[in-house]
Amino acid sequence: MRRVILQKLLSICVRVIRPRRAVRDAILRSLQNLALFPAIGRPQNVEGVRKLVTPKYRYLIYYVIDEGAEEIVILTIRHPARSREYRDV
């Protein structure tokens, strides 16, 4: 009985954890692309803010490019169903 319960719990955990890893990996791949191509995102209604949409899961990465410091500053990463602080220009 314990073995069956343990197997069921394990299968539930695998179904929950794998998608989370896939989302995380998609976001990380998008951030790697952003590091290579900083201007890849769409300009937003607030000056300097840009938006990059991750493939497949459609998470929204809002960022600014700090030319002086040669940095990309991530402002927020949002799920597409959540309210948005910025709008496309």
XYZ file of N, CA and C in Angstrom:
267
model
N 0.815 -1.200 0.000
C 0.000 0.000 0.000
C 0.860 1.266 0.000
N 1.877 1.289 0.843
C 2.764 2.445 0.898
C 3.463 2.659 -0.428
N 3.853 1.569 -1.052
C 4.552 1.660 -2.326
C 3.658 2.294 -3.396
N 2.400 1.913 -3.429
C 1.449 2.462 -4.403
C 1.250 3.961 -4.155
N 1.096 4.332 -2.898
C 0.924 5.750 -2.562
C 2.166 6.533 -2.944
N 3.330 5.994 -2.649
C 4.584 6.656 -2.997
C 4.716 6.824 -4.514
N 4.345 5.807 -5.271
C 4.411 5.896 -6.730
C 3.447 6.955 -7.265
N 2.263 7.034 -6.687
C 1.300 8.043 -7.119
C 1.811 9.447 -6.809
N 2.369 9.623 -5.615
C 2.925 10.924 -5.259
C 4.070 11.305 -6.180
N 4.915 10.340 -6.493
C 6.039 10.588 -7.384
C 5.553 11.001 -8.768
N 4.532 10.334 -9.284
C 4.026 10.691 -10.615
C 3.399 12.084 -10.609
N 2.745 12.452 -9.512
C 2.182 13.799 -9.396
C 3.303 14.831 -9.372
N 4.339 14.566 -8.596
C 5.468 15.495 -8.504
C 6.141 15.675 -9.857
N 6.320 14.605 -10.596
C 6.957 14.685 -11.908
C 6.117 15.545 -12.840
N 4.805 15.393 -12.819
C 3.938 16.192 -13.687
C 3.962 17.663 -13.314
N 4.139 17.978 -12.033
C 4.158 19.366 -11.597
C 5.529 19.993 -11.801
N 6.589 19.293 -11.481
C 7.943 19.859 -11.519
C 8.449 20.030 -12.945
N 8.219 19.091 -13.826
C 8.739 19.194 -15.194
C 8.253 20.436 -15.917
N 6.958 20.749 -15.874
C 6.542 21.983 -16.545
C 7.207 23.232 -15.971
N 7.406 23.271 -14.672
C 8.083 24.420 -14.067
C 9.487 24.557 -14.612
N 10.186 23.456 -14.737
C 11.543 23.496 -15.299
C 11.514 23.951 -16.741
N 10.518 23.510 -17.481
C 10.405 23.903 -18.887
C 10.171 25.410 -19.008
N 9.325 25.952 -18.148
C 9.078 27.399 -18.148
C 10.360 28.143 -17.790
N 11.008 27.694 -16.742
C 12.272 28.325 -16.326
C 13.301 28.285 -17.448
N 13.421 27.139 -18.108
C 14.384 27.000 -19.198
C 14.035 27.917 -20.370
N 12.746 28.054 -20.676
C 12.319 28.953 -21.757
C 12.683 30.398 -21.420
N 12.466 30.788 -20.168
C 12.809 32.153 -19.748
C 14.317 32.362 -19.815
N 15.081 31.389 -19.349
C 16.546 31.517 -19.388
C 17.065 31.617 -20.819
N 16.492 30.836 -21.744
C 16.901 30.919 -23.152
C 16.597 32.319 -23.711
N 15.452 32.858 -23.341
C 15.104 34.207 -23.795
C 16.075 35.241 -23.238
N 16.465 35.078 -21.985
C 17.429 36.002 -21.380
C 18.796 35.889 -22.043
N 19.188 34.687 -22.439
C 20.454 34.511 -23.159
C 20.406 35.218 -24.508
N 19.278 35.094 -25.214
C 19.116 35.810 -26.485
C 19.146 37.316 -26.262
N 18.519 37.753 -25.187
C 18.498 39.173 -24.865
C 19.912 39.699 -24.618
N 20.747 38.915 -23.971
C 22.137 39.325 -23.721
C 22.893 39.504 -25.043
N 22.572 38.671 -26.026
C 23.237 38.770 -27.329
C 22.654 39.891 -28.192
N 21.350 40.100 -28.102
C 20.648 41.075 -28.934
C 19.755 41.962 -28.061
N 20.333 42.949 -27.379
C 19.573 43.756 -26.409
C 18.364 44.490 -26.992
N 18.409 44.865 -28.246
C 17.306 45.634 -28.830
C 16.209 44.742 -29.410
N 16.232 43.458 -29.088
C 15.283 42.499 -29.653
C 13.847 42.756 -29.192
N 13.666 43.355 -28.025
C 12.325 43.570 -27.479
C 11.591 44.745 -28.117
N 10.280 44.780 -27.927
C 9.448 45.862 -28.461
C 9.451 47.048 -27.505
N 9.547 48.265 -28.045
C 9.457 49.460 -27.191
C 8.074 49.550 -26.537
N 8.051 50.088 -25.322
C 6.805 50.235 -24.568
C 6.453 51.713 -24.422
N 5.316 51.994 -23.800
C 4.843 53.367 -23.668
C 5.689 54.203 -22.715
N 6.475 53.587 -21.869
C 7.393 54.302 -20.980
C 8.758 54.327 -21.668
N 9.333 55.505 -21.795
C 10.581 55.662 -22.538
C 11.689 54.759 -21.987
N 12.322 54.047 -22.887
C 13.445 53.185 -22.533
C 13.050 51.768 -22.164
N 11.790 51.534 -21.840
C 11.350 50.196 -21.445
C 11.031 49.382 -22.702
N 11.502 48.142 -22.700
C 11.250 47.232 -23.814
C 10.649 45.939 -23.269
N 9.961 45.198 -24.151
C 9.316 43.938 -23.752
C 9.781 42.824 -24.677
N 10.167 41.716 -24.065
C 10.513 40.503 -24.796
C 9.536 39.415 -24.368
N 8.948 38.719 -25.332
C 7.999 37.647 -25.039
C 8.710 36.314 -25.228
N 8.644 35.455 -24.212
C 9.289 34.146 -24.326
C 8.479 33.245 -25.254
N 9.168 32.421 -26.047
C 8.429 31.498 -26.907
C 7.668 30.462 -26.074
N 6.668 29.914 -26.621
C 5.847 28.841 -26.075
C 5.015 29.257 -24.868
N 5.626 29.741 -23.797
C 4.887 30.051 -22.570
C 4.447 31.505 -22.501
N 4.965 32.348 -23.379
C 4.531 33.729 -23.545
C 4.741 34.627 -22.325
N 5.702 34.291 -21.478
C 6.009 35.185 -20.358
C 6.547 36.496 -20.916
N 6.297 37.582 -20.201
C 6.693 38.910 -20.643
C 7.864 39.390 -19.804
N 8.957 39.698 -20.463
C 10.153 40.202 -19.789
C 10.273 41.683 -20.118
N 10.136 42.530 -19.107
C 10.277 43.972 -19.291
C 11.669 44.377 -18.817
N 12.335 45.198 -19.626
C 13.716 45.562 -19.303
C 14.066 46.923 -19.892
N 15.176 47.474 -19.422
C 15.761 48.683 -19.992
C 17.224 48.394 -20.294
N 17.725 49.110 -21.269
C 19.143 48.991 -21.626
C 19.860 50.204 -21.059
N 20.829 49.965 -20.184
C 21.642 51.038 -19.611
C 22.916 51.123 -20.440
N 22.897 52.032 -21.414
C 24.029 52.160 -22.344
C 25.321 52.526 -21.615
N 25.233 53.438 -20.648
C 26.420 53.905 -19.934
C 27.117 52.793 -19.170
N 26.340 51.957 -18.519
C 26.911 50.854 -17.736
C 27.048 49.581 -18.566
N 26.576 49.648 -19.830
C 26.584 48.478 -20.713
C 25.902 47.284 -20.036
N 24.702 47.555 -19.506
C 23.926 46.536 -18.803
C 22.498 46.492 -19.319
N 21.886 45.349 -19.130
C 20.457 45.194 -19.353
C 19.840 45.014 -17.977
N 18.897 45.854 -17.637
C 18.259 45.801 -16.327
C 16.869 45.195 -16.508
N 16.650 44.033 -15.898
C 15.350 43.371 -15.958
C 14.441 44.040 -14.927
N 13.339 44.604 -15.401
C 12.401 45.266 -14.495
C 11.441 44.264 -13.868
N 10.911 43.367 -14.692
C 9.974 42.369 -14.193
C 9.783 41.272 -15.235
N 9.401 40.102 -14.764
C 9.004 38.996 -15.630
C 7.585 38.642 -15.205
N 6.640 38.775 -16.129
C 5.225 38.626 -15.793
C 4.578 37.500 -16.584
N 3.653 36.832 -15.949
C 2.819 35.863 -16.646
C 1.855 36.662 -17.529
N 1.554 36.197 -18.733
C 0.721 36.988 -19.643
C -0.709 37.235 -19.151
N -1.198 36.440 -18.223
C -2.561 36.634 -17.711
C -2.633 37.742 -16.656
N -1.502 38.154 -16.132
C -1.485 39.198 -15.097
C -1.608 40.574 -15.731
N -2.015 41.539 -14.934
C -2.149 42.905 -15.460
C -0.772 43.436 -15.864
N -0.777 44.314 -16.850
C 0.483 44.825 -17.396
C 0.695 46.270 -17.007
N 1.924 46.569 -16.628
C 2.277 47.935 -16.241
C 2.598 48.792 -17.455
N 3.018 48.148 -18.537
C 3.465 48.863 -19.729
C 2.636 48.409 -20.927
N 2.613 49.245 -21.963
C 1.880 48.940 -23.188
C 2.800 49.129 -24.391
N 2.541 48.352 -25.449
C 3.316 48.511 -26.683
C 3.067 49.893 -27.279
N 4.098 50.445 -27.890
C 3.981 51.745 -28.549
C 3.353 51.535 -29.913
